[in-house]
């Protein structure tokens, strides 16, 4: 049954059948071949109750928020303002790439949107100032992955929904590792550019006056982040309600930038419906598969296999991480998460690990999947924004940042408190 | 056939805007609730209604994502094939998708039918008659099954006349969103 599920999963995915549909088909297969009683009579009820959810409506809302921001020109201002603050370090503008990604990821829930936004703003500058393209574009692709780590994160909402863990706690747990990862990215850039200045570009210094002036351009996005995260932790709002607050503020920002009109709004609405429906088909498929796997006892069977191997908890965890890294070369973030959560998370919990902590660990691993070829979405997004140059530039430029992510995985295993400290104190 | 596909695309486009506007209405309602709650009151039922909105957004949105070719597919192998092979993969995908859509719509009817026959209401202060959100939700899945089947037939027609480019235009894999 385990072989059926894993071979079926990989085989059907290779046939390029839509990921959500693959999950449905596997559930149908388990029902037909392995279940003692017909599961799929309850299919309608499972689909209804998985999509009738006040938690999940946060997904279209956060996507909408990102769509509005991207279309309102805030990104450009944020980039210019942050450039004044960070471009004095060795590596220059590369730090602005990482910092802008960090800020944007804090407000938009998606990595790809973040990478696309920063790439469009930053790439022309890199060309004008004669930066080495490799590290520069690598930093955008890698920085963009922070979007799914720093709250609000759509991937964490999906993880929380499928594993029945608290979303505010997951958001809190992602904050420190997310910021730490951004800091690691910057440190690694500094080190590389000190030893090989040719990989970077000109540093820029700005006066204190210019820095303070830039601060006003950062206010909208900082305010937005503060309102979303603040209202959740002040206990005023659930993550869903905070998302509505975010949408309202984003609309105000767009109106202030004189970018709010029907054409822009209708594009943002279409984009939000399209992206969230795409996400939801995968989520519903995972929910149905989850239901079938549990009813047919697959998780139990898999645990028996693992116990039979005689590995300790840490060894098992390392094997699971290795599997994620390998799968990450071929499968993308959300699909990777959603297809594996029903199988992996019960095992992790049985080993005695914390669900919230593993959620954050999994996010770093799927972040890595976003920048590992041949299937690494952010690589393509950045390459598309460059419009010239070879694809391998972006790929090579990502390697230092992928190593930083590996280091972060190690840190999280050694110091689980990095993720768990905030949720346990607040 | 092509005009039928573009008609479906146009309808789904309008539906997406409609669903988006419902989403915006839900935003306004939720904001009002947050403010009212700060003032010590409550409009009540926000969570329940958001849930219904989400179910309806999803079931109607998936058809739009289908015609926009936005559903995630892993096209690692597919992109290495000749146009004929790609068209075969696209048809298999669409066949699986239509099949699943029809099964969900069929099983979904059982949910709605039971609600209709028992007159079930939500176990909440609003006591919403469940047939209202459920019929909207179910209709979305039926429309998804219909859209998918029409696309499948059009793609088959194009395939039989060796028009692989049109197969790709209708059902090809696009970059993940």
Coordinates of C-alpha atoms in Angstrom, one line a residue:
Chain A
X1 CA 0.0 0.0 0.0
X2 CA 2.9 2.3 0.8
X3 CA 4.6 1.4 -2.5
X4 CA 1.3 1.9 -4.3
X5 CA 0.9 5.4 -2.8
X6 CA 4.5 6.6 -3.4
X7 CA 4.9 5.0 -6.9
X8 CA 1.4 6.2 -7.9
X9 CA 2.2 9.7 -6.6
X10 CA 5.5 10.1 -8.5
X11 CA 4.2 8.3 -11.7
X12 CA 1.0 10.4 -12.0
X13 CA 2.9 13.6 -11.3
X14 CA 5.4 12.7 -14.0
X15 CA 2.5 12.3 -16.5
X16 CA 1.9 16.1 -15.8
X17 CA -1.6 15.5 -14.4
X18 CA -2.5 18.5 -12.2
X19 CA -1.2 17.9 -8.7
X20 CA -4.6 18.3 -7.0
X21 CA -6.2 15.8 -9.3
X22 CA -3.3 13.3 -8.7
X23 CA -4.1 13.4 -5.0
X24 CA -7.8 12.7 -5.7
X25 CA -6.8 9.8 -8.0
X26 CA -4.6 8.3 -5.3
X27 CA -7.4 8.5 -2.8
X28 CA -9.7 6.7 -5.3
X29 CA -7.1 4.0 -5.9
X30 CA -6.6 3.4 -2.1
X31 CA -10.4 3.2 -1.8
X32 CA -10.7 0.6 -4.6
X33 CA -7.8 -1.6 -3.7
X34 CA -7.0 -1.3 0.0
X35 CA -10.0 -0.1 1.9
X36 CA -12.3 -2.7 3.5
X37 CA -15.3 -0.4 3.2
X38 CA -16.2 2.2 0.5
X39 CA -14.7 5.5 1.5
X40 CA -15.7 7.5 -1.5
X41 CA -19.4 7.6 -0.6
X42 CA -18.4 10.3 1.8
X43 CA -16.4 12.2 -0.8
X44 CA -19.0 15.0 -1.2
X45 CA -19.0 15.6 2.6
X46 CA -15.2 15.6 2.7
X47 CA -15.0 18.1 -0.1
X48 CA -17.7 20.3 1.4
X49 CA -16.3 20.4 4.9
X50 CA -12.7 21.0 3.7
X51 CA -13.6 24.0 1.7
X52 CA -16.3 25.4 4.0
X53 CA -13.6 27.0 6.2
X54 CA -13.3 30.4 7.7
X55 CA -9.6 29.7 8.2
X56 CA -8.8 29.0 4.6
X57 CA -10.5 32.2 3.4
X58 CA -7.3 33.9 4.6
X59 CA -5.6 32.4 1.5
X60 CA -7.5 34.4 -1.2
X61 CA -7.4 37.5 1.1
X62 CA -3.6 37.4 1.5
X63 CA -3.2 36.7 -2.2
X64 CA -5.4 39.7 -3.0
X65 CA -3.4 41.8 -0.6
X66 CA -0.2 40.9 -2.4
X67 CA -1.8 41.5 -5.8
X68 CA -2.9 45.0 -4.8
X69 CA 0.5 45.9 -3.4
X70 CA 2.3 44.7 -6.4
X71 CA 0.1 46.8 -8.7
X72 CA 0.3 49.9 -6.6
X73 CA 4.0 50.7 -7.1
X74 CA 4.9 50.3 -3.4
X75 CA 7.7 47.9 -4.2
X76 CA 9.8 50.4 -6.1
X77 CA 9.7 52.9 -3.3
X78 CA 10.5 50.3 -0.7
X79 CA 13.5 49.2 -2.7
X80 CA 14.8 52.7 -3.2
X81 CA 14.4 53.4 0.5
X82 CA 16.0 50.2 1.7
X83 CA 18.9 50.7 -0.7
X84 CA 19.9 53.9 1.3
X85 CA 20.0 51.9 4.5
X86 CA 21.9 48.7 3.4
X87 CA 23.8 49.3 0.2
X88 CA 26.9 50.6 2.1
X89 CA 27.9 47.0 3.0
X90 CA 30.2 44.9 0.8
X91 CA 27.8 43.6 -1.8
X92 CA 26.0 46.9 -2.2
X93 CA 22.6 46.6 -3.8
X94 CA 22.5 42.8 -3.2
X95 CA 21.6 43.6 0.4
X96 CA 18.7 45.8 -0.8
X97 CA 17.4 42.8 -2.8
X98 CA 17.4 40.7 0.4
X99 CA 16.0 43.4 2.6
X100 CA 13.2 44.2 0.2
X101 CA 12.4 40.6 -0.1
X102 CA 12.2 40.3 3.6
X103 CA 9.9 43.3 3.9
X104 CA 7.6 42.2 1.1
X105 CA 7.5 38.6 2.4
X106 CA 6.2 40.1 5.6
X107 CA 3.2 41.4 3.9
X108 CA 2.5 39.2 0.9
X109 CA 2.0 35.6 1.5
X110 CA 3.8 34.2 -1.5
X111 CA 7.4 33.6 -2.5
X112 CA 6.8 33.9 -6.2
X113 CA 5.0 37.2 -6.0
X114 CA 7.9 38.5 -3.8
X115 CA 10.6 37.3 -6.2
X116 CA 8.8 38.7 -9.2
X117 CA 8.2 42.1 -7.6
X118 CA 11.8 42.5 -6.4
X119 CA 13.2 41.2 -9.7
X120 CA 11.3 43.7 -11.8
X121 CA 12.4 46.6 -9.7
X122 CA 16.1 45.6 -9.1
X123 CA 17.2 44.1 -12.4
X124 CA 17.4 47.3 -14.4
X125 CA 19.6 48.8 -11.6
X126 CA 22.0 45.8 -11.7
X127 CA 22.6 46.4 -15.4
X128 CA 23.0 50.1 -15.1
X129 CA 25.5 49.9 -12.2
X130 CA 27.5 46.9 -13.7
X131 CA 26.8 44.3 -11.0
X132 CA 28.0 40.7 -11.4
X133 CA 24.7 39.1 -12.4
X134 CA 25.2 35.8 -10.7
X135 CA 25.1 36.7 -7.0
X136 CA 22.7 39.6 -7.7
X137 CA 20.0 37.4 -9.3
X138 CA 20.7 34.6 -6.9
X139 CA 19.9 36.9 -4.0
X140 CA 16.5 37.8 -5.4
X141 CA 15.5 34.2 -6.1
X142 CA 16.6 33.2 -2.6
X143 CA 15.4 36.3 -0.8
X144 CA 12.0 35.8 -2.4
X145 CA 11.6 32.4 -0.7
X146 CA 11.4 34.3 2.7
X147 CA 7.9 35.1 1.6
X148 CA 6.6 31.7 2.8
X149 CA 8.4 31.9 6.1
X150 CA 7.8 35.3 7.6
X151 CA 4.2 35.8 8.6
X152 CA 1.6 36.1 7.1
X153 CA 2.4 32.9 5.2
X154 CA -0.1 31.1 3.0
X155 CA 2.0 27.9 3.3
X156 CA 1.9 28.0 7.1
X157 CA -1.9 28.5 6.9
X158 CA -2.2 25.4 4.7
X159 CA 0.2 23.5 7.1
X160 CA -1.8 24.5 10.1
X161 CA -5.1 23.5 8.4
X162 CA -3.9 20.1 7.4
X163 CA -2.2 19.2 10.6
X164 CA -4.7 20.9 12.9
X165 CA -2.1 23.2 14.5
X166 CA -2.6 26.8 15.7
X167 CA -1.9 29.3 12.9
X168 CA -1.1 32.2 15.2
X169 CA 1.5 30.0 16.9
X170 CA 2.9 28.9 13.5
X171 CA 3.2 32.6 12.5
X172 CA 5.0 33.4 15.7
X173 CA 7.3 30.4 15.3
X174 CA 8.3 31.5 11.7
X175 CA 9.3 35.1 12.7
X176 CA 12.7 34.5 14.3
X177 CA 13.9 31.8 11.9
X178 CA 12.7 34.0 9.0
X179 CA 14.6 37.0 10.1
X180 CA 17.6 34.9 11.0
X181 CA 17.7 33.4 7.6
X182 CA 17.6 36.9 6.0
X183 CA 20.5 37.9 8.3
X184 CA 22.4 34.7 7.2
X185 CA 21.8 35.6 3.6
X186 CA 23.3 39.1 4.2
X187 CA 26.3 37.7 6.2
X188 CA 27.1 35.3 3.5
X189 CA 26.9 38.1 0.9
X190 CA 29.3 40.2 2.9
X191 CA 31.8 37.4 3.3
X192 CA 31.7 36.5 -0.4
X193 CA 32.1 40.1 -1.5
X194 CA 35.0 40.8 0.9
X195 CA 37.0 37.8 -0.5
X196 CA 35.9 38.3 -4.1
X197 CA 34.7 41.9 -4.7
X198 CA 34.3 41.1 -8.4
X199 CA 31.2 39.0 -7.5
X200 CA 29.4 42.1 -6.1
X201 CA 29.2 45.7 -7.4
X202 CA 29.7 49.3 -6.3
X203 CA 28.8 50.1 -2.7
X204 CA 26.7 53.2 -2.1
X205 CA 26.6 55.4 0.9
X206 CA 23.8 57.8 1.8
X207 CA 23.6 60.6 4.3
X208 CA 21.6 60.3 7.5
X209 CA 19.2 62.8 6.0
X210 CA 18.6 60.6 3.0
X211 CA 18.1 57.6 5.2
X212 CA 15.5 59.3 7.3
X213 CA 13.8 60.6 4.2
X214 CA 13.6 57.1 2.8
X215 CA 12.0 56.0 6.0
X216 CA 8.7 57.7 5.0
X217 CA 8.6 55.4 2.0
X218 CA 8.9 52.4 4.3
X219 CA 6.0 53.5 6.5
X220 CA 3.2 52.0 4.4
X221 CA 4.7 48.6 4.3
X222 CA 5.8 48.6 7.9
X223 CA 2.4 49.9 9.0
X224 CA 0.7 47.1 7.0
X225 CA 2.9 44.4 8.6
X226 CA 2.3 45.9 12.1
X227 CA -1.4 46.0 11.6
X228 CA -1.6 42.4 10.4
X229 CA 0.7 40.8 13.0
X230 CA -0.3 43.3 15.7
X231 CA -4.0 42.7 15.4
X232 CA -3.5 38.9 15.6
X233 CA -1.3 39.1 18.8
X234 CA -3.3 41.8 20.5
X235 CA -6.2 39.3 20.3
X236 CA -8.3 41.7 18.2
X237 CA -8.5 39.5 15.2
X238 CA -8.0 35.9 13.9
X239 CA -5.5 35.5 11.1
X240 CA -8.5 35.6 8.7
X241 CA -9.7 38.9 10.1
X242 CA -6.2 40.3 10.1
X243 CA -6.1 39.4 6.4
X244 CA -9.2 41.6 5.8
X245 CA -7.5 44.4 7.7
X246 CA -4.5 43.9 5.5
X247 CA -6.6 44.1 2.3
X248 CA -8.3 47.3 3.5
X249 CA -4.9 48.9 4.3
X250 CA -3.5 47.8 1.0
X251 CA -6.4 49.4 -0.8
X252 CA -5.8 52.6 1.1
X253 CA -2.1 52.5 0.2
X254 CA -3.0 52.0 -3.5
X255 CA -5.5 54.9 -3.3
X256 CA -2.8 57.1 -1.8
X257 CA -0.5 56.2 -4.6
X258 CA -3.3 57.0 -7.0
X259 CA -3.1 53.5 -8.4
X260 CA -6.6 52.4 -7.4
X261 CA -9.0 52.1 -10.3
X262 CA -11.5 49.5 -11.6
X263 CA -9.0 48.0 -14.0
X264 CA -6.4 47.5 -11.4
X265 CA -8.9 46.1 -8.9
X266 CA -10.5 43.7 -11.3
X267 CA -7.0 42.4 -12.3
X268 CA -6.2 41.9 -8.7
X269 CA -9.5 40.1 -8.0
X270 CA -9.0 37.8 -11.0
X271 CA -5.4 37.0 -9.9
X272 CA -6.6 36.3 -6.4
X273 CA -9.4 34.0 -7.5
X274 CA -7.1 32.2 -9.9
X275 CA -4.2 31.6 -7.5
X276 CA -6.4 30.7 -4.6
X277 CA -8.5 28.3 -6.6
X278 CA -5.3 26.6 -7.8
X279 CA -4.1 26.3 -4.2
X280 CA -7.5 25.1 -3.0
X281 CA -7.7 22.2 -5.6
X282 CA -4.4 20.9 -4.2
X283 CA -5.5 21.5 -0.6
X284 CA -8.9 19.7 -1.1
X285 CA -7.1 16.9 -2.9
X286 CA -4.7 16.5 0.1
X287 CA -7.6 16.6 2.5
X288 CA -9.3 13.8 0.6
X289 CA -6.1 11.7 0.3
X290 CA -5.5 12.3 4.0
X291 CA -9.0 11.0 4.8
X292 CA -8.3 7.9 2.6
X293 CA -4.8 7.3 4.0
X294 CA -6.0 7.5 7.6
X295 CA -9.1 5.3 7.0
X296 CA -7.0 2.7 5.2
X297 CA -4.3 2.8 7.9
X298 CA -1.4 3.8 5.7
X299 CA 0.2 6.1 8.3
X300 CA 0.3 3.2 10.8
X301 CA 1.8 0.9 8.2
X302 CA 4.5 3.4 7.4
X303 CA 5.3 3.9 11.0
X304 CA 5.7 0.1 11.4
X305 CA 8.1 0.1 8.4
X306 CA 10.1 3.0 10.0
X307 CA 10.2 1.3 13.4
X308 CA 11.4 -1.9 11.7
X309 CA 14.4 0.0 10.3
X310 CA 15.5 0.5 13.9
X311 CA 16.5 4.1 13.4
X312 CA 16.5 6.5 16.3
X313 CA 14.3 9.7 16.1
X314 CA 17.2 11.9 15.0
X315 CA 18.3 9.5 12.2
X316 CA 14.7 9.1 11.0
X317 CA 14.4 12.9 11.0
X318 CA 17.6 13.2 8.9
X319 CA 16.3 10.6 6.5
X320 CA 13.1 12.6 6.1
X321 CA 15.1 15.8 5.5
X322 CA 17.2 14.1 2.9
X323 CA 14.1 12.9 1.1
X324 CA 12.7 16.5 1.1
X325 CA 15.9 17.9 -0.3
X326 CA 15.9 15.3 -3.1
X327 CA 12.2 15.7 -3.9
X328 CA 12.7 19.4 -3.8
X329 CA 14.8 19.3 -7.0
X330 CA 11.7 18.0 -8.8
X331 CA 8.6 19.1 -7.0
X332 CA 7.5 22.6 -6.0
X333 CA 6.7 24.2 -2.7
X334 CA 3.0 23.8 -2.1
X335 CA 2.6 20.5 -3.9
X336 CA 5.6 19.1 -2.0
X337 CA 4.2 20.2 1.3
X338 CA 0.6 19.1 0.7
X339 CA 1.5 15.7 -0.8
X340 CA 3.8 14.8 2.0
X341 CA 2.1 16.3 5.1
X342 CA -0.5 13.4 5.5
X343 CA 2.3 10.8 5.4
X344 CA 5.2 12.6 7.2
X345 CA 3.7 14.7 10.0
X346 CA 2.1 11.7 11.9
X347 CA 5.5 10.0 11.9
X348 CA 7.2 13.1 13.1
X349 CA 4.7 13.5 15.9
X350 CA 5.0 9.9 16.9
X351 CA 8.8 10.3 17.1
X352 CA 8.2 12.9 19.8
X353 CA 8.9 16.1 17.7
X354 CA 6.9 19.3 18.0
X355 CA 4.4 19.8 15.2
X356 CA 4.9 23.6 15.1
X357 CA 8.7 23.3 15.0
X358 CA 8.5 20.7 12.2
X359 CA 6.2 23.1 10.3
X360 CA 9.0 25.7 10.3
X361 CA 11.6 23.1 9.4
X362 CA 9.5 21.9 6.5
X363 CA 9.1 25.5 5.3
X364 CA 12.9 26.0 5.1
X365 CA 13.1 22.7 3.1
X366 CA 10.4 23.8 0.6
X367 CA 12.1 27.2 0.4
X368 CA 15.1 25.3 -0.8
X369 CA 12.9 23.5 -3.3
X370 CA 12.1 26.9 -4.8
X371 CA 15.7 27.6 -5.8
X372 CA 16.9 24.1 -6.7
X373 CA 16.9 23.2 -10.4
X374 CA 15.5 21.7 -12.6
X375 CA 12.2 22.6 -11.0
X376 CA 12.8 25.8 -9.0
X377 CA 10.1 28.3 -9.6
X378 CA 11.9 31.3 -8.3
X379 CA 14.9 30.7 -10.6
X380 CA 12.5 31.0 -13.5
X381 CA 10.8 34.0 -12.2
X382 CA 14.0 35.9 -11.8
X383 CA 15.4 34.7 -15.1
X384 CA 12.1 35.9 -16.8
X385 CA 12.6 39.3 -15.3
X386 CA 16.3 39.5 -16.5
X387 CA 15.2 39.1 -20.1
X388 CA 18.8 38.2 -21.0
X389 CA 21.8 36.2 -19.9
X390 CA 22.1 32.5 -19.2
X391 CA 19.8 30.6 -16.8
X392 CA 22.8 29.0 -15.1
X393 CA 23.9 32.4 -13.8
X394 CA 20.8 32.5 -11.5
X395 CA 21.3 28.9 -10.6
X396 CA 25.0 29.3 -9.6
X397 CA 24.2 32.6 -7.7
X398 CA 21.7 30.7 -5.6
X399 CA 24.2 28.1 -4.3
X400 CA 25.5 30.2 -1.4
X401 CA 22.0 30.9 -0.2
X402 CA 21.0 27.3 -0.5
X403 CA 23.9 26.5 1.8
X404 CA 22.7 29.2 4.2
X405 CA 19.3 27.4 4.3
X406 CA 21.0 24.1 5.0
X407 CA 22.8 25.8 7.9
X408 CA 19.5 27.1 9.1
X409 CA 18.0 23.6 9.1
X410 CA 21.0 22.4 11.2
X411 CA 20.5 25.4 13.6
X412 CA 16.8 24.6 14.0
X413 CA 17.5 20.9 14.9
X414 CA 20.2 21.9 17.4
X415 CA 18.2 24.8 18.8
X416 CA 14.4 24.1 18.5
X417 CA 13.9 27.1 20.7
X418 CA 14.6 29.4 17.8
X419 CA 11.2 28.6 16.5
X420 CA 9.4 27.6 19.7
X421 CA 10.5 30.4 22.0
X422 CA 8.0 33.0 20.8
X423 CA 5.0 30.8 20.6
X424 CA 5.7 29.4 24.1
X425 CA 6.1 32.9 25.7
X426 CA 3.4 34.9 24.1
Chain B
X1 CA -15.3 24.4 -31.2
X2 CA -12.8 27.3 -30.8
X3 CA -15.6 29.8 -30.3
X4 CA -17.2 27.5 -27.7
X5 CA -13.9 27.4 -25.7
X6 CA -13.5 31.1 -25.9
X7 CA -17.2 31.5 -24.7
X8 CA -16.3 29.3 -21.7
X9 CA -13.3 31.4 -21.1
X10 CA -15.3 34.6 -21.2
X11 CA -18.0 33.2 -18.8
X12 CA -15.3 32.0 -16.4
X13 CA -13.7 35.4 -16.5
X14 CA -16.9 37.1 -15.5
X15 CA -17.5 34.5 -12.8
X16 CA -14.0 35.2 -11.4
X17 CA -14.8 38.9 -11.1
X18 CA -18.1 38.1 -9.5
X19 CA -16.5 35.7 -7.0
X20 CA -13.8 38.3 -6.3
X21 CA -16.5 40.9 -5.5
X22 CA -18.2 38.5 -3.1
X23 CA -14.8 38.2 -1.5
X24 CA -14.5 42.0 -1.2
X25 CA -18.0 42.1 0.3
X26 CA -16.9 39.5 2.9
X27 CA -13.9 41.8 3.7
X28 CA -16.2 44.7 4.4
X29 CA -18.5 42.5 6.5
X30 CA -15.6 41.2 8.5
X31 CA -14.1 44.7 9.1
X32 CA -17.5 45.8 10.4
X33 CA -17.5 42.9 12.8
X34 CA -14.0 43.7 14.1
X35 CA -15.1 47.3 14.8
X36 CA -18.4 46.3 16.3
X37 CA -16.6 43.8 18.6
X38 CA -14.2 46.5 19.7
X39 CA -17.2 48.5 20.7
X40 CA -18.6 45.6 22.7
X41 CA -21.2 44.2 20.3
X42 CA -21.1 41.7 17.6
X43 CA -22.8 41.3 14.2
X44 CA -22.6 37.5 14.6
X45 CA -22.0 34.8 12.1
X46 CA -18.9 36.3 10.4
X47 CA -17.0 33.0 10.6
X48 CA -19.9 31.0 9.4
X49 CA -20.5 33.3 6.4
X50 CA -16.7 33.4 5.6
X51 CA -16.7 29.6 5.5
X52 CA -19.6 29.6 2.9
X53 CA -17.9 32.3 0.9
X54 CA -14.7 30.3 0.8
X55 CA -16.5 27.1 -0.3
X56 CA -18.3 29.0 -3.1
X57 CA -15.1 31.0 -4.1
X58 CA -13.3 27.7 -4.4
X59 CA -15.9 25.7 -6.3
X60 CA -16.5 28.5 -8.8
X61 CA -12.9 29.6 -9.0
X62 CA -11.5 26.2 -10.0
X63 CA -13.2 26.5 -13.4
X64 CA -11.5 29.9 -13.9
X65 CA -8.1 28.4 -12.9
X66 CA -8.8 25.6 -15.4
X67 CA -9.5 27.9 -18.4
X68 CA -6.5 30.1 -17.4
X69 CA -4.4 26.9 -17.3
X70 CA -3.3 27.8 -13.8
X71 CA -3.7 24.4 -12.1
X72 CA -0.2 23.2 -11.1
X73 CA 1.3 20.5 -13.2
X74 CA 4.8 19.0 -13.0
X75 CA 5.9 19.3 -16.7
X76 CA 9.4 18.1 -16.3
X77 CA 8.9 15.1 -18.7
X78 CA 6.2 16.8 -20.8
X79 CA 8.3 19.7 -21.9
X80 CA 10.9 17.3 -23.3
X81 CA 8.4 15.7 -25.7
X82 CA 7.5 16.5 -29.3
X83 CA 4.2 18.3 -29.8
X84 CA 2.4 15.1 -30.4
X85 CA 3.6 13.6 -27.1
X86 CA 2.7 16.8 -25.3
X87 CA -0.8 16.8 -26.7
X88 CA -1.2 13.2 -25.5
X89 CA -0.1 14.2 -22.0
X90 CA -2.5 17.2 -22.1
X91 CA -5.4 14.9 -23.1
X92 CA -4.6 12.4 -20.3
X93 CA -4.5 15.2 -17.8
X94 CA -7.7 16.7 -18.9
X95 CA -9.4 13.3 -19.0
X96 CA -8.3 12.7 -15.4
X97 CA -9.4 16.2 -14.4
X98 CA -12.9 15.9 -16.0
X99 CA -13.4 12.4 -14.5
X100 CA -12.5 13.7 -11.0
X101 CA -14.7 16.8 -11.5
X102 CA -17.7 14.6 -12.5
X103 CA -17.2 12.2 -9.6
X104 CA -17.0 15.1 -7.1
X105 CA -20.1 16.8 -8.6
X106 CA -21.9 13.4 -8.4
X107 CA -20.9 12.7 -4.8
X108 CA -21.5 16.4 -4.0
X109 CA -25.2 15.9 -5.0
X110 CA -25.6 13.4 -2.2
X111 CA -24.6 16.1 0.3
X112 CA -27.1 18.6 -1.1
X113 CA -29.8 16.0 -1.5
X114 CA -29.6 14.9 2.1
X115 CA -29.7 18.6 3.2
X116 CA -32.8 19.2 1.0
X117 CA -34.6 16.1 2.3
X118 CA -34.0 16.8 5.9
X119 CA -34.2 20.6 5.7
X120 CA -30.9 20.7 7.7
X121 CA -29.9 24.0 9.2
X122 CA -26.4 25.0 10.4
X123 CA -25.8 24.3 14.1
X124 CA -25.1 28.0 14.8
X125 CA -27.0 31.1 16.0
X126 CA -27.7 32.1 12.4
X127 CA -29.4 28.7 11.8
X128 CA -28.6 29.1 8.1
X129 CA -30.7 26.7 6.0
X130 CA -27.7 24.7 4.6
X131 CA -29.2 24.2 1.2
X132 CA -28.5 27.8 0.3
X133 CA -24.6 27.7 0.5
X134 CA -24.5 24.1 -0.5
X135 CA -26.4 24.5 -3.7
X136 CA -24.2 27.4 -4.7
X137 CA -21.2 25.3 -3.8
X138 CA -22.5 22.2 -5.7
X139 CA -23.4 24.3 -8.8
X140 CA -19.8 25.4 -8.9
X141 CA -18.5 21.8 -9.1
X142 CA -21.1 21.0 -11.7
X143 CA -19.9 24.0 -13.8
X144 CA -16.3 22.8 -13.3
X145 CA -17.3 19.3 -14.6
X146 CA -19.2 20.9 -17.6
X147 CA -16.3 23.3 -18.4
X148 CA -13.7 20.4 -18.2
X149 CA -15.8 18.1 -20.4
X150 CA -16.3 20.8 -23.0
X151 CA -12.6 21.5 -23.0
X152 CA -11.9 17.8 -23.3
X153 CA -14.1 17.3 -26.3
X154 CA -12.6 20.4 -28.1
X155 CA -9.1 19.2 -27.4
X156 CA -10.0 15.7 -28.7
X157 CA -11.4 17.3 -31.9
X158 CA -8.2 19.4 -32.4
X159 CA -6.1 16.3 -31.6
X160 CA -7.8 14.2 -34.3
X161 CA -7.1 16.9 -36.8
X162 CA -3.5 16.9 -35.8
X163 CA -3.7 20.5 -34.6
X164 CA -1.3 20.1 -31.6
X165 CA -0.8 23.9 -31.3
X166 CA -4.5 24.4 -30.5
X167 CA -4.4 21.5 -28.0
X168 CA -1.6 23.3 -26.2
X169 CA -3.5 26.6 -26.3
X170 CA -6.5 25.1 -24.7
X171 CA -5.0 22.6 -22.3
X172 CA -1.2 23.0 -22.2
X173 CA 0.8 23.3 -19.0
X174 CA 1.8 26.9 -18.1
X175 CA 4.3 28.0 -15.5
X176 CA 3.2 27.5 -11.9
X177 CA 1.7 30.6 -10.4

